[in-house]
Tab-separated table of C-alpha atoms and ligand atoms in Angstrom:
chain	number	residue	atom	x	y	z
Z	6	UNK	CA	-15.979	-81.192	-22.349
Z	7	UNK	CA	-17.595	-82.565	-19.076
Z	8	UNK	CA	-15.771	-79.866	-17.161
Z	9	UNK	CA	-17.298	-77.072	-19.295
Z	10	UNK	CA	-21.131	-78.797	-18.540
Z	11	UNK	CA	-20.596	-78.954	-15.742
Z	12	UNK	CA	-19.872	-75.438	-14.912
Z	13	UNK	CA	-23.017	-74.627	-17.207
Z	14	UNK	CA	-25.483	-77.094	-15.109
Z	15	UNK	CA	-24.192	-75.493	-12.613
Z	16	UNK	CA	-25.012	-71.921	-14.055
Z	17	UNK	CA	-21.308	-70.588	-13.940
Z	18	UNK	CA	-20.439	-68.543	-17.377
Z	19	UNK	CA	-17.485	-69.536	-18.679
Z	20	UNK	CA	-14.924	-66.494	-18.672
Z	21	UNK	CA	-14.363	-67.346	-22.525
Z	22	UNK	CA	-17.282	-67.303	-24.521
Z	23	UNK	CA	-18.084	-70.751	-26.272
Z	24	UNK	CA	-18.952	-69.447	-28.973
Z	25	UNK	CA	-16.862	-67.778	-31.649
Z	26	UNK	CA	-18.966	-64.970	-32.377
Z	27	UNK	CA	-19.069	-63.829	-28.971
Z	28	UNK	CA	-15.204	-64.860	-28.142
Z	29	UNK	CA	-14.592	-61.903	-31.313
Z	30	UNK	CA	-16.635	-59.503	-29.865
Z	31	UNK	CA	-15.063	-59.243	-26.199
Z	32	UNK	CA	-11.596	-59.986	-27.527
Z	33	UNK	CA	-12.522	-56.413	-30.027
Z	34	UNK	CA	-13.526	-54.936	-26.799
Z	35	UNK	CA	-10.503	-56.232	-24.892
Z	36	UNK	CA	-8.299	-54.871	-27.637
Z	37	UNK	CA	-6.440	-51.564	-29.044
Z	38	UNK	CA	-7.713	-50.430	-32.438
Z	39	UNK	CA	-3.948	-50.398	-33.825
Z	40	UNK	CA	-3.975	-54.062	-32.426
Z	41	UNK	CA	-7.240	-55.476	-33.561
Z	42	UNK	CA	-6.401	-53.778	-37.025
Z	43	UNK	CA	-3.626	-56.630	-37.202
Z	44	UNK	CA	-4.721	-59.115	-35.738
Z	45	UNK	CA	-8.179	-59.342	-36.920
Z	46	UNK	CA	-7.764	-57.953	-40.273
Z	47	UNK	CA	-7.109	-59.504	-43.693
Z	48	UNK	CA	-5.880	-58.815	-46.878
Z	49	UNK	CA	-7.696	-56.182	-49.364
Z	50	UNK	CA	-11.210	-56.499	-48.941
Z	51	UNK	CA	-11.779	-59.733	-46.917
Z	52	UNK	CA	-12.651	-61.454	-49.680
Z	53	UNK	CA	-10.183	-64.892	-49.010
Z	54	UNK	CA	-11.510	-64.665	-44.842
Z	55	UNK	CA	-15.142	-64.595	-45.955
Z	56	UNK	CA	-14.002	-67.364	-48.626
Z	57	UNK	CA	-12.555	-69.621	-45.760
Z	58	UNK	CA	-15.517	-69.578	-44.157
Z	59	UNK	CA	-18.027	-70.067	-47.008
Z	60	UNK	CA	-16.436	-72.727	-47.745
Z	61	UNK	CA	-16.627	-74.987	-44.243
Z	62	UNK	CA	-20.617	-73.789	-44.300
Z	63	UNK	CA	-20.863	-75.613	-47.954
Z	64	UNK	CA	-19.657	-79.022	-46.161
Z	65	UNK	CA	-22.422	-80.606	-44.288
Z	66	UNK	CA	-21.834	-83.273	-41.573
Z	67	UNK	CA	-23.829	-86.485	-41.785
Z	68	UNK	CA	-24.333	-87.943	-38.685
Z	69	UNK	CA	-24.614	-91.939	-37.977
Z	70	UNK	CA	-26.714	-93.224	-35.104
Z	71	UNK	CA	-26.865	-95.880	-32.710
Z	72	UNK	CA	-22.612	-97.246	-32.267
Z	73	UNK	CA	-21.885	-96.883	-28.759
Z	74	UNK	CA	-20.004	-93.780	-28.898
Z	75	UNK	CA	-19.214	-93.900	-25.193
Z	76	UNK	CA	-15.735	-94.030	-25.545
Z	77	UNK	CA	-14.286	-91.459	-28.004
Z	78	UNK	CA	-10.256	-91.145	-28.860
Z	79	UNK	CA	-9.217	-88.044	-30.193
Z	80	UNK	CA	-5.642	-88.519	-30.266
Z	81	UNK	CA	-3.516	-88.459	-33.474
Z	82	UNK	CA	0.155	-88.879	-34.052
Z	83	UNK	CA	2.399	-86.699	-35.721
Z	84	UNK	CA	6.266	-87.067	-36.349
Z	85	UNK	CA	6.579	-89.689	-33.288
Z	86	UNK	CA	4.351	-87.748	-30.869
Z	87	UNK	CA	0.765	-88.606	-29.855
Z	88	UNK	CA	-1.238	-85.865	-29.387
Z	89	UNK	CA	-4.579	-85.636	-27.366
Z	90	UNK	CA	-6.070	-83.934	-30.009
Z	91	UNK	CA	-5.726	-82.979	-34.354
Z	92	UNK	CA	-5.634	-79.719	-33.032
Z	93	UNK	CA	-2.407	-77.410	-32.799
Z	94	UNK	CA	-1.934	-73.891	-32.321
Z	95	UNK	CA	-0.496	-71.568	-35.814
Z	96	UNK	CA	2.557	-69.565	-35.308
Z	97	UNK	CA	1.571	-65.933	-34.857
Z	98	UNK	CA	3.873	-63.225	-34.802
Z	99	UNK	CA	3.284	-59.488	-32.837
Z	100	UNK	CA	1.120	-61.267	-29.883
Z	101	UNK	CA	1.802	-58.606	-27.548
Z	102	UNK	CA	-0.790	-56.475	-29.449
Z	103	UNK	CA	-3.177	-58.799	-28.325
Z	104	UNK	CA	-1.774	-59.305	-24.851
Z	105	UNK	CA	1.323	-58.754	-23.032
Z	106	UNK	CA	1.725	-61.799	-22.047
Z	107	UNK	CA	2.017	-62.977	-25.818
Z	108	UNK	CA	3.974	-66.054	-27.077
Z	109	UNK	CA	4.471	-67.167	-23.485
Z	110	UNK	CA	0.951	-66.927	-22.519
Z	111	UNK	CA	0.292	-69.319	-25.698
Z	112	UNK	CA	2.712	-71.883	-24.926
Z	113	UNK	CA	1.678	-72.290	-21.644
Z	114	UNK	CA	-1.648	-72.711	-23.244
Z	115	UNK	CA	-0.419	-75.315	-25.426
Z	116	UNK	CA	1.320	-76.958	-23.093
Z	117	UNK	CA	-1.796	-77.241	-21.085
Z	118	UNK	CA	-3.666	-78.934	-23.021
Z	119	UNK	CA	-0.961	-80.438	-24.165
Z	120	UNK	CA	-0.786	-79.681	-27.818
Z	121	UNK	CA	1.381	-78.565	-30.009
Z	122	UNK	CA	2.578	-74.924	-30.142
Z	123	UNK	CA	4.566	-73.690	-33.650
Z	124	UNK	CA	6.587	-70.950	-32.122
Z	125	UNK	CA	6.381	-67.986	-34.783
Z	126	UNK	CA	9.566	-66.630	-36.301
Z	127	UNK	CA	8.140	-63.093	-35.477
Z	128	UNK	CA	7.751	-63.493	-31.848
Z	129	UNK	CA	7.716	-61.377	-28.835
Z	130	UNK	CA	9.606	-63.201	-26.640
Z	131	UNK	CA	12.682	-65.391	-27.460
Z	132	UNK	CA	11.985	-68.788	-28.043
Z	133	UNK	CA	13.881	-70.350	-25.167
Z	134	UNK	CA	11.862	-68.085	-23.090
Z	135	UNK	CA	8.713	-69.129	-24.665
Z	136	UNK	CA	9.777	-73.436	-24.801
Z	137	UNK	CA	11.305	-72.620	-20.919
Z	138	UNK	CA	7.452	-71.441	-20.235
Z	139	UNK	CA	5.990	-74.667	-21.817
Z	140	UNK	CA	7.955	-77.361	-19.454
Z	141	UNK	CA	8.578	-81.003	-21.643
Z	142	UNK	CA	5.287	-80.125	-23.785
Z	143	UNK	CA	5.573	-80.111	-27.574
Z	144	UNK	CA	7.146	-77.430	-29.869
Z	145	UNK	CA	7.154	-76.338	-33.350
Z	146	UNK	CA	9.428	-73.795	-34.860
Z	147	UNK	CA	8.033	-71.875	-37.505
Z	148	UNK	CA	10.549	-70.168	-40.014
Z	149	UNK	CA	10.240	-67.526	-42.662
Z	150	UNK	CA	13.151	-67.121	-44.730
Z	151	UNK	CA	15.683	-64.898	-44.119
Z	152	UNK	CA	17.667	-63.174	-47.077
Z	153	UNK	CA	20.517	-63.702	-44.630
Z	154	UNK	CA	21.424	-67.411	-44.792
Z	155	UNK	CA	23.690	-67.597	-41.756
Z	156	UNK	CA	20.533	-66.329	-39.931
Z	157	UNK	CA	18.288	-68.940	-41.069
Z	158	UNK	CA	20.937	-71.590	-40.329
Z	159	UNK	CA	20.901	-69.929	-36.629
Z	160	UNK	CA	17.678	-70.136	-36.079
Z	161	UNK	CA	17.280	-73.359	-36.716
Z	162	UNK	CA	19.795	-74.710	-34.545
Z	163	UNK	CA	18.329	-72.770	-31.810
Z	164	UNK	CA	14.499	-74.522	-32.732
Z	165	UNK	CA	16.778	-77.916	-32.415
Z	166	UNK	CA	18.643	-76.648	-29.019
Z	167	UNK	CA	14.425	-76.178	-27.364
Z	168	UNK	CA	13.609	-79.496	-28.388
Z	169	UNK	CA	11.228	-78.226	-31.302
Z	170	UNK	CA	9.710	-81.558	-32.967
Z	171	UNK	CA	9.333	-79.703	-36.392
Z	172	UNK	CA	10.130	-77.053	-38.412
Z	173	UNK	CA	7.049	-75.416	-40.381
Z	174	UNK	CA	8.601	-72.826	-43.391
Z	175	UNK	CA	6.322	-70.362	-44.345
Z	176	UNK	CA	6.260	-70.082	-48.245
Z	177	UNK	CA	3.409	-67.499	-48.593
Z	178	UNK	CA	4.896	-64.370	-46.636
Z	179	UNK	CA	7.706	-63.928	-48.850
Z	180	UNK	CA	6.318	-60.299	-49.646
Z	181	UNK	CA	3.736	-58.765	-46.971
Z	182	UNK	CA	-0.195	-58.978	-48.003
Z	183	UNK	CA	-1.853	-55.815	-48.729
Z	184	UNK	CA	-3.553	-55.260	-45.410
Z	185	UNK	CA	-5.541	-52.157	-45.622
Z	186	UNK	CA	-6.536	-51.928	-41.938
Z	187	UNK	CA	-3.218	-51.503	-40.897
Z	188	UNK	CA	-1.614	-49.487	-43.901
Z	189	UNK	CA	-4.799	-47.020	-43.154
Z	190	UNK	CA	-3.375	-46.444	-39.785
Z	191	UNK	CA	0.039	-46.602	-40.402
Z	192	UNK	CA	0.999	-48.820	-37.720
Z	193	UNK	CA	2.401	-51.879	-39.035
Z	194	UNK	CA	3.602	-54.077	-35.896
Z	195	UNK	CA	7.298	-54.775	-36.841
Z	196	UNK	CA	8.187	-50.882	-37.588
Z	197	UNK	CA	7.363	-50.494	-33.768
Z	198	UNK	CA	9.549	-53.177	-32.758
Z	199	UNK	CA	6.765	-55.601	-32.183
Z	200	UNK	CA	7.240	-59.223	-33.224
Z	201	UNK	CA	11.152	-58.997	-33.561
Z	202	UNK	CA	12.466	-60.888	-30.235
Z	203	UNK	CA	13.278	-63.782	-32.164
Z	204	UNK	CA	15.898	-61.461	-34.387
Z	205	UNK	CA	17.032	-59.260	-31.666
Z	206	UNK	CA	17.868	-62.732	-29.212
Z	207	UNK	CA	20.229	-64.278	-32.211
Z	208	UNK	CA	23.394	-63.535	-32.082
Z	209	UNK	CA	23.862	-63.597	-35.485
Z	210	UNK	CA	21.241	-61.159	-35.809
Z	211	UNK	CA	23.114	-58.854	-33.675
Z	212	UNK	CA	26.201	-59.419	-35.878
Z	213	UNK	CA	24.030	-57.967	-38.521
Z	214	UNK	CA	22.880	-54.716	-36.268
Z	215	UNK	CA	26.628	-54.387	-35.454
Z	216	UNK	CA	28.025	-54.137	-38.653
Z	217	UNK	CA	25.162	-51.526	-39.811
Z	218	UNK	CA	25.949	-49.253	-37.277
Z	219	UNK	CA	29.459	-49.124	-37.740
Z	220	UNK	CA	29.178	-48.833	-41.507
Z	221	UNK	CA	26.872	-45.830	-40.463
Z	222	UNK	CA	28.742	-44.698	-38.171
Z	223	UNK	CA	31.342	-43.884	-40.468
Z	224	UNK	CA	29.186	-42.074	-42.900
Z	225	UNK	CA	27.470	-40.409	-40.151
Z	226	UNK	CA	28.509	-40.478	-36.743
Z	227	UNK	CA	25.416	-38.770	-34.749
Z	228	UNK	CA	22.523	-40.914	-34.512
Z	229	UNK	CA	18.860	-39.513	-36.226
Z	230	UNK	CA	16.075	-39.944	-33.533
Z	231	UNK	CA	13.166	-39.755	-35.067
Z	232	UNK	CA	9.184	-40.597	-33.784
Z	233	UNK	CA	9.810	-44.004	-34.680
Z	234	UNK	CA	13.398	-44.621	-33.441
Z	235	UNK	CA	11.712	-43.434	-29.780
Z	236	UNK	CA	8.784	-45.526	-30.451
Z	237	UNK	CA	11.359	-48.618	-30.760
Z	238	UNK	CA	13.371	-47.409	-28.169
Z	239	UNK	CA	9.982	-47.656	-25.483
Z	240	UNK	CA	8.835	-50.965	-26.887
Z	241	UNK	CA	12.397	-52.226	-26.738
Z	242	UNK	CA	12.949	-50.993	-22.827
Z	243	UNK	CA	9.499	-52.514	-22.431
Z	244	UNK	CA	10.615	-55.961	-23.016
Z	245	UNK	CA	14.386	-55.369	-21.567
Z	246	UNK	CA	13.894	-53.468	-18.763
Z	247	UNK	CA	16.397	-51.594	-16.343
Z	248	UNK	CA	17.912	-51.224	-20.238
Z	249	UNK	CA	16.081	-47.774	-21.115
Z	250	UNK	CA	19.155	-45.728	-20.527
Z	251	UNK	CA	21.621	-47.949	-22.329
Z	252	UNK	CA	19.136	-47.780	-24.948
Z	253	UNK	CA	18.753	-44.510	-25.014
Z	254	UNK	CA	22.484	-44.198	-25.395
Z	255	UNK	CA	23.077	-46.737	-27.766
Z	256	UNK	CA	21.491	-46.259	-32.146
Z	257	UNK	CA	20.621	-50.222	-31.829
Z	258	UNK	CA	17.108	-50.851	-31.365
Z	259	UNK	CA	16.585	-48.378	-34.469
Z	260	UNK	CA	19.227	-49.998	-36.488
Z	261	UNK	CA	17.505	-53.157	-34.789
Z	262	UNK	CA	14.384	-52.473	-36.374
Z	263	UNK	CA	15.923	-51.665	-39.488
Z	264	UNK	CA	18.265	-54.851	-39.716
Z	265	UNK	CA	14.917	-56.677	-39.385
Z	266	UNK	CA	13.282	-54.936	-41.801
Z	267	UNK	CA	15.519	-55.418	-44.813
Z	268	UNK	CA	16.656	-59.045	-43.892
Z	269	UNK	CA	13.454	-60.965	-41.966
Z	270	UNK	CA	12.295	-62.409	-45.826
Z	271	UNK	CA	13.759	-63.368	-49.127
Z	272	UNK	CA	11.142	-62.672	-51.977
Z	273	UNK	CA	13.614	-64.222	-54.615
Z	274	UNK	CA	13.142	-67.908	-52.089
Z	275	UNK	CA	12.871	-71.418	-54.919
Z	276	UNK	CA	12.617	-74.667	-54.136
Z	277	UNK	CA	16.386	-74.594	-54.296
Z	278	UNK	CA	16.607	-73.287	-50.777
Z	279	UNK	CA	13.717	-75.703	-49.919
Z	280	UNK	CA	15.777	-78.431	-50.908
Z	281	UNK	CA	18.843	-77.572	-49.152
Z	282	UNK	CA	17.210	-77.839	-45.894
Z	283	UNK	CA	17.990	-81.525	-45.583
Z	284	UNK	CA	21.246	-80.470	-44.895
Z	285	UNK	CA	20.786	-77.306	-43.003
Z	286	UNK	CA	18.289	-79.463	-39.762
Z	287	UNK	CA	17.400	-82.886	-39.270
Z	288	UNK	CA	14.059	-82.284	-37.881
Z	289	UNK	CA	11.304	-82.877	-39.782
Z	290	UNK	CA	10.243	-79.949	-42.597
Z	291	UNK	CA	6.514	-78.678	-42.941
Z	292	UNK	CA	5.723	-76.490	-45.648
Z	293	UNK	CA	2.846	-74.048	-44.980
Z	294	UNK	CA	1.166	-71.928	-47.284
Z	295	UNK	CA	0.436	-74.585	-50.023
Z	296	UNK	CA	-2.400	-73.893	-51.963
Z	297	UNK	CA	-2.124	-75.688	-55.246
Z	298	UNK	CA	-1.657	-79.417	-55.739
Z	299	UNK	CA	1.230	-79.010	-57.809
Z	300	UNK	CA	3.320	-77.528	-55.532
Z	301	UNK	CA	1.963	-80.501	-53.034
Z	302	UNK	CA	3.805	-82.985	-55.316
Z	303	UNK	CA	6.725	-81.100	-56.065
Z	304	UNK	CA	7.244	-80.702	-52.146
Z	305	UNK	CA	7.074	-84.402	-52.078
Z	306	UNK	CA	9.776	-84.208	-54.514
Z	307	UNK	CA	11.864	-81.969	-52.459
Z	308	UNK	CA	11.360	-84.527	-49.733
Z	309	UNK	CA	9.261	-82.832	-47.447
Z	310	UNK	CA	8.090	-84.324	-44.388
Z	311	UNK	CA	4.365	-82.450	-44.248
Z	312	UNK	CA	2.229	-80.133	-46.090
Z	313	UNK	CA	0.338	-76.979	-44.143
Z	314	UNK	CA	-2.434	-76.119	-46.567
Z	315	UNK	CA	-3.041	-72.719	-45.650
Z	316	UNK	CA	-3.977	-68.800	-47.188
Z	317	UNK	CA	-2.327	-67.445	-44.115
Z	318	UNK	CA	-5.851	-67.002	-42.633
Z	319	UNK	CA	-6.824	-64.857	-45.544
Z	320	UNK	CA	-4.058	-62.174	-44.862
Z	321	UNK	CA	-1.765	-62.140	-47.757
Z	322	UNK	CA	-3.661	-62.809	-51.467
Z	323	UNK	CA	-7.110	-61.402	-51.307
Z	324	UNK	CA	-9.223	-63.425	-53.415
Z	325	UNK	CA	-7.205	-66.687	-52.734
Z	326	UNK	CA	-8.627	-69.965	-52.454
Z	327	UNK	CA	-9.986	-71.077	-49.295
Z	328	UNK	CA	-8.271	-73.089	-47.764
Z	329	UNK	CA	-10.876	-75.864	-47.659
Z	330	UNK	CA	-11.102	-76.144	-51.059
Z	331	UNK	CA	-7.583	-76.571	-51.588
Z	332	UNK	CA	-7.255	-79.390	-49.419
Z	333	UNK	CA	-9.824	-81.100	-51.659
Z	334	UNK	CA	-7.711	-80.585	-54.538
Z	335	UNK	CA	-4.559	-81.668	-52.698
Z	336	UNK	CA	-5.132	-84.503	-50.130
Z	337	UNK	CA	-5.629	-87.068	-52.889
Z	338	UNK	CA	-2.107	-85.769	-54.710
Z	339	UNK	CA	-0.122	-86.152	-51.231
Z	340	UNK	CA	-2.472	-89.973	-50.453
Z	341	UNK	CA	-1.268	-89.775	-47.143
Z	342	UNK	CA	2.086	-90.225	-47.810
Z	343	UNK	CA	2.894	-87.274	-45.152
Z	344	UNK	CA	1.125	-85.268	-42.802
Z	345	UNK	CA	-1.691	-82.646	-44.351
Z	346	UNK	CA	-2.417	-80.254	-41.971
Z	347	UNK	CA	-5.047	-77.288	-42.566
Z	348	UNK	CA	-5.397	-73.748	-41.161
Z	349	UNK	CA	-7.518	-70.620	-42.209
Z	350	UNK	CA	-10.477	-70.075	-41.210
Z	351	UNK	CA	-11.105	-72.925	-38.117
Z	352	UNK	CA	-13.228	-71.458	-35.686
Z	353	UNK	CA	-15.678	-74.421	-34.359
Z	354	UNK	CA	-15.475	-78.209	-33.432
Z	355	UNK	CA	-17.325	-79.017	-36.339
Z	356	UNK	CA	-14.929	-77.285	-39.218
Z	357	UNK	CA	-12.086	-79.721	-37.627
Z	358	UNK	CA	-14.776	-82.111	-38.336
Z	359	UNK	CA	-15.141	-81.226	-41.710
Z	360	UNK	CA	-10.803	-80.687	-42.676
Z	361	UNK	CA	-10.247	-84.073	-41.084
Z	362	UNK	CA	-13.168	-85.738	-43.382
Z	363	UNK	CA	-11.871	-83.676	-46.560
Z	364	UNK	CA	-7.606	-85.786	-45.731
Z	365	UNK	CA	-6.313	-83.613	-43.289
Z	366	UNK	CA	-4.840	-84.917	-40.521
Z	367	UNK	CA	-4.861	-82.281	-38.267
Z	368	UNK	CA	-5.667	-78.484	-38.085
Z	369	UNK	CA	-3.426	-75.726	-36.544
Z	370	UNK	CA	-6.189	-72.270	-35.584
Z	371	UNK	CA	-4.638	-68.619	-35.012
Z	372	UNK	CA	-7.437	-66.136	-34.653
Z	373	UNK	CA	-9.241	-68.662	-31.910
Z	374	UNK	CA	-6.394	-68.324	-29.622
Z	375	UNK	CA	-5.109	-65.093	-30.200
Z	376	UNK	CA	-8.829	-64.015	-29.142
Z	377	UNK	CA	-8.557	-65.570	-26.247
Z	378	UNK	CA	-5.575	-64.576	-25.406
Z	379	UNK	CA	-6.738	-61.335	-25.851
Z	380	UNK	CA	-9.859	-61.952	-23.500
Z	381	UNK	CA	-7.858	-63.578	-21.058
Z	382	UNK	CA	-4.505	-63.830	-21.373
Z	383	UNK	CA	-2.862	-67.917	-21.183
Z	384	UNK	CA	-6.010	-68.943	-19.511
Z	385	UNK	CA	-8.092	-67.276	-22.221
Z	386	UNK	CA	-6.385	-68.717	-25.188
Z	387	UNK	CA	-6.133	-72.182	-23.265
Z	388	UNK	CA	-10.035	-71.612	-22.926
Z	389	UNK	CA	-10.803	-70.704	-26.379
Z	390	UNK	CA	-9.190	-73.965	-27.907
Z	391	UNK	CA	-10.498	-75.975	-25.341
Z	392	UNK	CA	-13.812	-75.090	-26.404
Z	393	UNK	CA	-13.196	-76.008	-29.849
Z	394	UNK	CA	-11.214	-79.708	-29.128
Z	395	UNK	CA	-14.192	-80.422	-26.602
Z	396	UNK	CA	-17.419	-79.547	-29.711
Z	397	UNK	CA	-15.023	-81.381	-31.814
Z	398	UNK	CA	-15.508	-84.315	-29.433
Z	399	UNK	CA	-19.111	-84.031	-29.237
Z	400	UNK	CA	-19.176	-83.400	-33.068
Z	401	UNK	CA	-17.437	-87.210	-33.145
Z	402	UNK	CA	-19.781	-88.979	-31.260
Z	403	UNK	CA	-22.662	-87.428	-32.211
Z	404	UNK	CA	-21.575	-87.833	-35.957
Z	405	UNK	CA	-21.613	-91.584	-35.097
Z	406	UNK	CA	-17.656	-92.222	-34.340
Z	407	UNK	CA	-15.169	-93.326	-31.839
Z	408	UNK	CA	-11.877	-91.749	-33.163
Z	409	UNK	CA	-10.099	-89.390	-35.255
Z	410	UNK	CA	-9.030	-92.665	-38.095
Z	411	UNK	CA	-12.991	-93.108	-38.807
Z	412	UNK	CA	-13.724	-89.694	-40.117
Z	413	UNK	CA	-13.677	-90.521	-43.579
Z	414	UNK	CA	-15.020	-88.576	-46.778
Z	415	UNK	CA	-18.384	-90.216	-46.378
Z	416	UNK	CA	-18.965	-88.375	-43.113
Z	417	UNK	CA	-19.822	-85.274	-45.313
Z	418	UNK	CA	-21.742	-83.935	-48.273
Z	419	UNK	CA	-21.087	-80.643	-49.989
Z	420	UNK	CA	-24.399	-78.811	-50.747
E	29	FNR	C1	-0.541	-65.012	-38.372
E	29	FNR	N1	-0.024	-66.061	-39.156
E	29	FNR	C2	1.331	-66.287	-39.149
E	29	FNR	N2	1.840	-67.357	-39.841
E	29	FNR	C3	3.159	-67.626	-39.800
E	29	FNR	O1	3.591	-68.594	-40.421
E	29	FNR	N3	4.003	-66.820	-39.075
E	29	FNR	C4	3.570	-65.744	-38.382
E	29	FNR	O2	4.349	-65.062	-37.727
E	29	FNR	C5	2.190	-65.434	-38.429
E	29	FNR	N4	1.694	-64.351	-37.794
E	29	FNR	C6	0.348	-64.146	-37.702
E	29	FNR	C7	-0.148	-63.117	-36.919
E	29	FNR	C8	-1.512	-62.950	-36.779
E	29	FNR	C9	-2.025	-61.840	-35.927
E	29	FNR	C10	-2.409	-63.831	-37.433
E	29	FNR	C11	-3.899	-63.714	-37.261
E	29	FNR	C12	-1.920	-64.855	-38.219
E	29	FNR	C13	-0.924	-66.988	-39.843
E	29	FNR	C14	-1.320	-68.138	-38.920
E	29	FNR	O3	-0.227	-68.968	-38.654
E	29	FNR	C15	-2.418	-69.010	-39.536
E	29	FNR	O4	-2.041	-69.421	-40.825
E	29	FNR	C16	-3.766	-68.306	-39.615
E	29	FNR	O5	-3.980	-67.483	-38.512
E	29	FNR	C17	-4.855	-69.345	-39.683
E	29	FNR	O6	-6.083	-68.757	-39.927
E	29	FNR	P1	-7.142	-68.402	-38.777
E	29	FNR	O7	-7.228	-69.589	-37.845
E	29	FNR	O8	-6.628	-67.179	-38.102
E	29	FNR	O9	-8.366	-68.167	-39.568
């Protein structure tokens, strides 16, 4: 926080805005309409973004004065790891449409500032390449389903084999939102091969590819290029160059994309598969995308070791609860007997403020990074959390506290 005064005393501009308003509108700027369309947009009508908002701005802070808040500790432990601050980065999947740089450029953000990054199952670069980028600094692994159960078991040896502390399973992706912005231009991510490097680096996933082709193969030996199988076969040669050729020769990165397609989520997913995770990883289990308290207790039940209460960032059920005031509902079910972490709709010092007061104990933000990412690349999304940790650590003091244990309900008032 000093270090960002500083430079402003010193009447530098900071290459990421420090506020959020203006970090949107140069990331927009910085940005390809196909890719702001995903990564800025939300479900339906925006009703559940607007609604995660709203609902932070009915929270007010109240401050305490005069305790000698000269020495502040923002540092909070999760699963056996202190981190500098209750603030992590969210798993987000087709990054490169922000920046080619994408999940690497995060983690090295992350690592950075040293914490944690949750590696998204629909990444654009494997996630060896991504942890190898991030040094010793912590690493989530964030999982969606697969129908294929072999692959799911694969990937999460692979999150144990890069050290990830945690696995995070995302419950409320099991179908994909209604996203107008992108149906409207007919560019969703994945069909273009964004977002599947995590797939197309498993060997189990190419198993899968393998056997599709040569069941096709003998229904229909010549392969179909179409717009889209060229489209893959570009955005695939970006990411493996010196490959174009083999590519070009080979039907994979369309049956790729295909493979992915049918097999990257299992709508029919119960807490039956939830429950057989014990078995399937010994690292510890989030589950994001809980929104109701009685699935908080019944993931107790199941034996889960943390809760992400979450509306995907308002992507996937327009008209969804905020987030916010879910966590109300749910922190005094789960009465700290695990982790309760928050996302959707994070954007300033003073919201992680306001989550931690309500009984989380942490937050994870996706659109604040991703913008600066897209603004400036590792250094931008390192920059644009920054910001938010150090207002959170002014928000402390000036709120009257030393550290993150003393926010307590009575730091707020909902008006
Ligand atoms: C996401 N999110 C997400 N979540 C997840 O579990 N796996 C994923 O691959 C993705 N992908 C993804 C892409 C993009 C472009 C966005 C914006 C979000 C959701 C993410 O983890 C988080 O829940 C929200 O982004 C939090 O809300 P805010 O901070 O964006 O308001």
């Amino acid at each position: 926080q000093n270090v960002i005064y500083r430079a402003g005393v010193l009447g530098r501009t900071p290459p990421v805005p420090t506020d959020f308003a203006g970090l949107e509108r140069l990331a927009r700027r910085k940005t390809s309409r196909r890719g702001w369309a995903y990564i800025a947009g939300g479900a339906g009508e925006g009703a559940t973004m607007r609604a995660n908002r709203e609902a932070f701005d009915r929270w007010k802070i109240v401050p305490r004065v005069l305790r000698d808040v000269s020495h502040r500790d923002l540092s909070v432990e999760l699963f056996g790891r202190t981190l500098p601050a209750p603030v992590l980065l969210a798993p987000v999947g087709a990054a490169e449409l922000a920046h080619p740089d994408a999940d690497v450029a995060i983690g090295g953000a992350a690592a950075e500032l040293g914490v944690p990054y949750i590696l998204s199952n629909q990444g654009c670069a494997p996630m060896e390449a991504t942890a190898a980028a991030m040094g010793e600094a912590p690493r989530w692994f964030q999982l969606y389903w697969s129908s294929d159960d072999d692959l799911v078991d694969s990937l999460l040896a692979r999150a144990k084999a890069i050290g990830a502390d945690a696995v995070v399973v995302t419950l409320d992706t099991t179908l994909l939102g209604w996203r107008p912005q992108d149906l409207n231009l007919g560019s969703l991510p994945f069909a273009r091969g964004e977002g599947i490097a995590q797939y197309t680096s498993d060997p189990t996933f190419v198993r899968l590819v393998r056997e599709r082709i040569a069941a096709a193969a003998g229904a229909r030996p010549e392969v179909e290029v179409t717009l889209g199988a060229i489209r893959s076969l570009l955005s695939m040669s970006r990411r493996y160059p010196g490959r174009l050729l083999d590519n070009l020769r080979s039907p994979e990165p369309r049956a790729a994309v295909e493979t992915f397609l049918d097999i990257y989520s299992r709508p029919s997913l119960t807490w039956t598969e939830i429950e057989s995770l014990r078995e399937r990883t010994d690292l510890p289990v989030l589950l994001k995308g809980i929104l109701h308290p009685d699935d908080a207790r019944r993931a107790l039940d199941a034996g889960v070791d943390g809760i992400i209460v979450s509306n995907h960032g308002g992507r996937q059920v327009d008209g969804a609860i905020a987030a916010l005031d879910a966590l109300v509902g749910i922190a005094p079910v789960v009465e700290g007997r695990v982790p309760v972490l928050l996302d959707s709709g994070i954007r300033t010092g003073s919201d992680v403020f306001k989550a931690l007061a309500l009984g989380a104990d942490a937050v994870t933000v996706g659109r604040p990074h991703l913008y600066g990412l897209a603004v400036g690349g590792r250094d931008g999304a390192r920059d644009a959390v920054a910001n938010i940790i150090a207002e959170f650590d002014l928000t402390l003091g000036l709120s009257g506290l030393t550290s993150v244990k003393e926010i307590t309900a009575d730091a707020v008032t909902r008006t």
